[in-house]
């Protein structure tokens, strides 16, 4: 592996980690006072979009991924995708988020 390829991989990993860190820091600022999210669009915009709408993570909207598949990835994570526990996003909100992403149109280019 060349040095330039190593630098690019390191930059992508750093960007992914930074995005997740910022998303986790801002969680309480975007939840309602009773610690519940207002709707699934807000959850996507405030947490998922930090990676999935800017090229850090793969595009997930418009791919017709099943809600079960999406929820499993969110709960368990994989590679650069962190796991989000029920303490972070409750099961009901996660299910609504997974349905929202599953039914979303592809992003405009």
PDB file of C-alpha atoms in Angstrom:
ATOM      1  CA  UNK A   1       0.000   0.000   0.000  1.00  0.00           C
ATOM      2  CA  UNK A   2       1.452   3.337  -0.993  1.00  0.00           C
ATOM      3  CA  UNK A   3       1.909   6.278   1.347  1.00  0.00           C
ATOM      4  CA  UNK A   4      -0.620   8.409  -0.535  1.00  0.00           C
ATOM      5  CA  UNK A   5      -3.244   5.645  -0.316  1.00  0.00           C
ATOM      6  CA  UNK A   6      -2.571   5.293   3.421  1.00  0.00           C
ATOM      7  CA  UNK A   7      -3.036   9.064   3.873  1.00  0.00           C
ATOM      8  CA  UNK A   8      -6.340   9.008   1.982  1.00  0.00           C
ATOM      9  CA  UNK A   9      -7.625   6.082   4.048  1.00  0.00           C
ATOM     10  CA  UNK A  10      -6.547   7.834   7.225  1.00  0.00           C
ATOM     11  CA  UNK A  11      -8.323  11.024   6.176  1.00  0.00           C
ATOM     12  CA  UNK A  12     -11.564   9.123   5.437  1.00  0.00           C
ATOM     13  CA  UNK A  13     -11.415   7.337   8.776  1.00  0.00           C
ATOM     14  CA  UNK A  14     -10.706  10.626  10.555  1.00  0.00           C
ATOM     15  CA  UNK A  15     -13.642  12.307   8.756  1.00  0.00           C
ATOM     16  CA  UNK A  16     -15.977   9.454   9.691  1.00  0.00           C
ATOM     17  CA  UNK A  17     -14.879   9.515  13.325  1.00  0.00           C
ATOM     18  CA  UNK A  18     -15.195  13.291  13.499  1.00  0.00           C
ATOM     19  CA  UNK A  19     -18.699  13.184  12.013  1.00  0.00           C
ATOM     20  CA  UNK A  20     -19.838  10.530  14.492  1.00  0.00           C
ATOM     21  CA  UNK A  21     -18.265  12.435  17.390  1.00  0.00           C
ATOM     22  CA  UNK A  22     -20.020  15.662  16.398  1.00  0.00           C
ATOM     23  CA  UNK A  23     -23.320  13.845  15.949  1.00  0.00           C
ATOM     24  CA  UNK A  24     -23.048  12.280  19.392  1.00  0.00           C
ATOM     25  CA  UNK A  25     -22.180  15.620  20.989  1.00  0.00           C
ATOM     26  CA  UNK A  26     -25.169  17.328  19.428  1.00  0.00           C
ATOM     27  CA  UNK A  27     -27.766  14.698  20.313  1.00  0.00           C
ATOM     28  CA  UNK A  28     -29.197  16.422  23.352  1.00  0.00           C
ATOM     29  CA  UNK A  29     -29.540  19.706  21.492  1.00  0.00           C
ATOM     30  CA  UNK A  30     -31.894  18.179  18.935  1.00  0.00           C
ATOM     31  CA  UNK A  31     -34.139  16.038  21.123  1.00  0.00           C
ATOM     32  CA  UNK A  32     -37.242  17.481  22.717  1.00  0.00           C
ATOM     33  CA  UNK A  33     -37.157  18.291  26.397  1.00  0.00           C
ATOM     34  CA  UNK A  34     -38.593  14.867  27.221  1.00  0.00           C
ATOM     35  CA  UNK A  35     -35.636  13.255  25.375  1.00  0.00           C
ATOM     36  CA  UNK A  36     -37.810  12.044  22.482  1.00  0.00           C
ATOM     37  CA  UNK A  37     -37.103  12.890  18.888  1.00  0.00           C
ATOM     38  CA  UNK A  38     -39.723  15.010  17.128  1.00  0.00           C
ATOM     39  CA  UNK A  39     -39.868  12.786  14.017  1.00  0.00           C
ATOM     40  CA  UNK A  40     -37.820  10.414  11.901  1.00  0.00           C
ATOM     41  CA  UNK A  41     -36.863  13.136   9.412  1.00  0.00           C
ATOM     42  CA  UNK A  42     -35.222  15.057  12.263  1.00  0.00           C
ATOM     43  CA  UNK A  43     -33.306  11.972  13.384  1.00  0.00           C
ATOM     44  CA  UNK A  44     -32.029  11.416   9.846  1.00  0.00           C
ATOM     45  CA  UNK A  45     -31.092  15.073   9.352  1.00  0.00           C
ATOM     46  CA  UNK A  46     -29.322  15.426  12.699  1.00  0.00           C
ATOM     47  CA  UNK A  47     -27.564  12.043  12.904  1.00  0.00           C
ATOM     48  CA  UNK A  48     -27.516  10.044   9.663  1.00  0.00           C
ATOM     49  CA  UNK A  49     -27.016  12.877   7.182  1.00  0.00           C
ATOM     50  CA  UNK A  50     -23.672  13.837   8.763  1.00  0.00           C
ATOM     51  CA  UNK A  51     -22.169  10.801   7.017  1.00  0.00           C
ATOM     52  CA  UNK A  52     -24.694   9.481   4.507  1.00  0.00           C
ATOM     53  CA  UNK A  53     -25.402  12.758   2.715  1.00  0.00           C
ATOM     54  CA  UNK A  54     -21.819  13.964   2.375  1.00  0.00           C
ATOM     55  CA  UNK A  55     -19.975  10.945   0.968  1.00  0.00           C
ATOM     56  CA  UNK A  56     -18.414   9.644   4.194  1.00  0.00           C
ATOM     57  CA  UNK A  57     -20.880   6.746   4.352  1.00  0.00           C
ATOM     58  CA  UNK A  58     -22.813   5.218   1.459  1.00  0.00           C
ATOM     59  CA  UNK A  59     -25.999   6.804   0.162  1.00  0.00           C
ATOM     60  CA  UNK A  60     -28.863   5.020   1.878  1.00  0.00           C
ATOM     61  CA  UNK A  61     -31.888   6.950   0.650  1.00  0.00           C
ATOM     62  CA  UNK A  62     -33.605   5.626  -2.455  1.00  0.00           C
ATOM     63  CA  UNK A  63     -32.067   2.161  -2.277  1.00  0.00           C
ATOM     64  CA  UNK A  64     -35.226   0.380  -1.078  1.00  0.00           C
ATOM     65  CA  UNK A  65     -33.359  -1.244   1.788  1.00  0.00           C
ATOM     66  CA  UNK A  66     -35.767  -3.040   4.118  1.00  0.00           C
ATOM     67  CA  UNK A  67     -36.547  -1.450   7.487  1.00  0.00           C
ATOM     68  CA  UNK A  68     -35.314  -4.624   9.240  1.00  0.00           C
ATOM     69  CA  UNK A  69     -31.972  -4.406   7.435  1.00  0.00           C
ATOM     70  CA  UNK A  70     -31.567  -0.704   8.251  1.00  0.00           C
ATOM     71  CA  UNK A  71     -32.487  -1.189  11.920  1.00  0.00           C
ATOM     72  CA  UNK A  72     -29.968  -4.042  12.258  1.00  0.00           C
ATOM     73  CA  UNK A  73     -27.157  -1.866  10.864  1.00  0.00           C
ATOM     74  CA  UNK A  74     -28.081   1.005  13.178  1.00  0.00           C
ATOM     75  CA  UNK A  75     -28.196  -1.215  16.274  1.00  0.00           C
ATOM     76  CA  UNK A  76     -25.082  -3.278  15.578  1.00  0.00           C
ATOM     77  CA  UNK A  77     -22.944  -1.068  13.324  1.00  0.00           C
ATOM     78  CA  UNK A  78     -20.296  -2.403  10.962  1.00  0.00           C
ATOM     79  CA  UNK A  79     -16.885  -1.143   9.899  1.00  0.00           C
ATOM     80  CA  UNK A  80     -17.005   2.690  10.171  1.00  0.00           C
ATOM     81  CA  UNK A  81     -20.746   2.662  10.990  1.00  0.00           C
ATOM     82  CA  UNK A  82     -21.088   2.946  14.768  1.00  0.00           C
ATOM     83  CA  UNK A  83     -23.698   0.993  16.702  1.00  0.00           C
ATOM     84  CA  UNK A  84     -26.469   3.134  18.217  1.00  0.00           C
ATOM     85  CA  UNK A  85     -27.883   1.579  21.371  1.00  0.00           C
ATOM     86  CA  UNK A  86     -31.465   1.815  22.610  1.00  0.00           C
ATOM     87  CA  UNK A  87     -30.230   4.427  25.091  1.00  0.00           C
ATOM     88  CA  UNK A  88     -29.333   6.630  22.131  1.00  0.00           C
ATOM     89  CA  UNK A  89     -32.332   5.942  19.864  1.00  0.00           C
ATOM     90  CA  UNK A  90     -35.306   4.020  21.213  1.00  0.00           C
ATOM     91  CA  UNK A  91     -36.818   1.067  19.326  1.00  0.00           C
ATOM     92  CA  UNK A  92     -39.965   2.912  18.244  1.00  0.00           C
ATOM     93  CA  UNK A  93     -38.013   5.852  16.812  1.00  0.00           C
ATOM     94  CA  UNK A  94     -35.551   3.492  15.141  1.00  0.00           C
ATOM     95  CA  UNK A  95     -38.400   1.620  13.452  1.00  0.00           C
ATOM     96  CA  UNK A  96     -39.911   4.880  12.147  1.00  0.00           C
ATOM     97  CA  UNK A  97     -36.454   6.030  10.978  1.00  0.00           C
ATOM     98  CA  UNK A  98     -35.848   2.722   9.178  1.00  0.00           C
ATOM     99  CA  UNK A  99     -39.225   2.979   7.425  1.00  0.00           C
ATOM    100  CA  UNK A 100     -38.490   6.596   6.444  1.00  0.00           C
ATOM    101  CA  UNK A 101     -35.112   5.698   4.933  1.00  0.00           C
ATOM    102  CA  UNK A 102     -36.551   2.609   3.243  1.00  0.00           C
ATOM    103  CA  UNK A 103     -39.275   4.645   1.529  1.00  0.00           C
ATOM    104  CA  UNK A 104     -37.174   7.719   0.722  1.00  0.00           C
ATOM    105  CA  UNK A 105     -36.502   8.858  -2.822  1.00  0.00           C
ATOM    106  CA  UNK A 106     -32.894   8.967  -4.017  1.00  0.00           C
ATOM    107  CA  UNK A 107     -31.088  12.230  -3.240  1.00  0.00           C
ATOM    108  CA  UNK A 108     -31.033  14.921  -5.918  1.00  0.00           C
ATOM    109  CA  UNK A 109     -27.684  15.167  -7.679  1.00  0.00           C
TER     110      UNK A 109
END
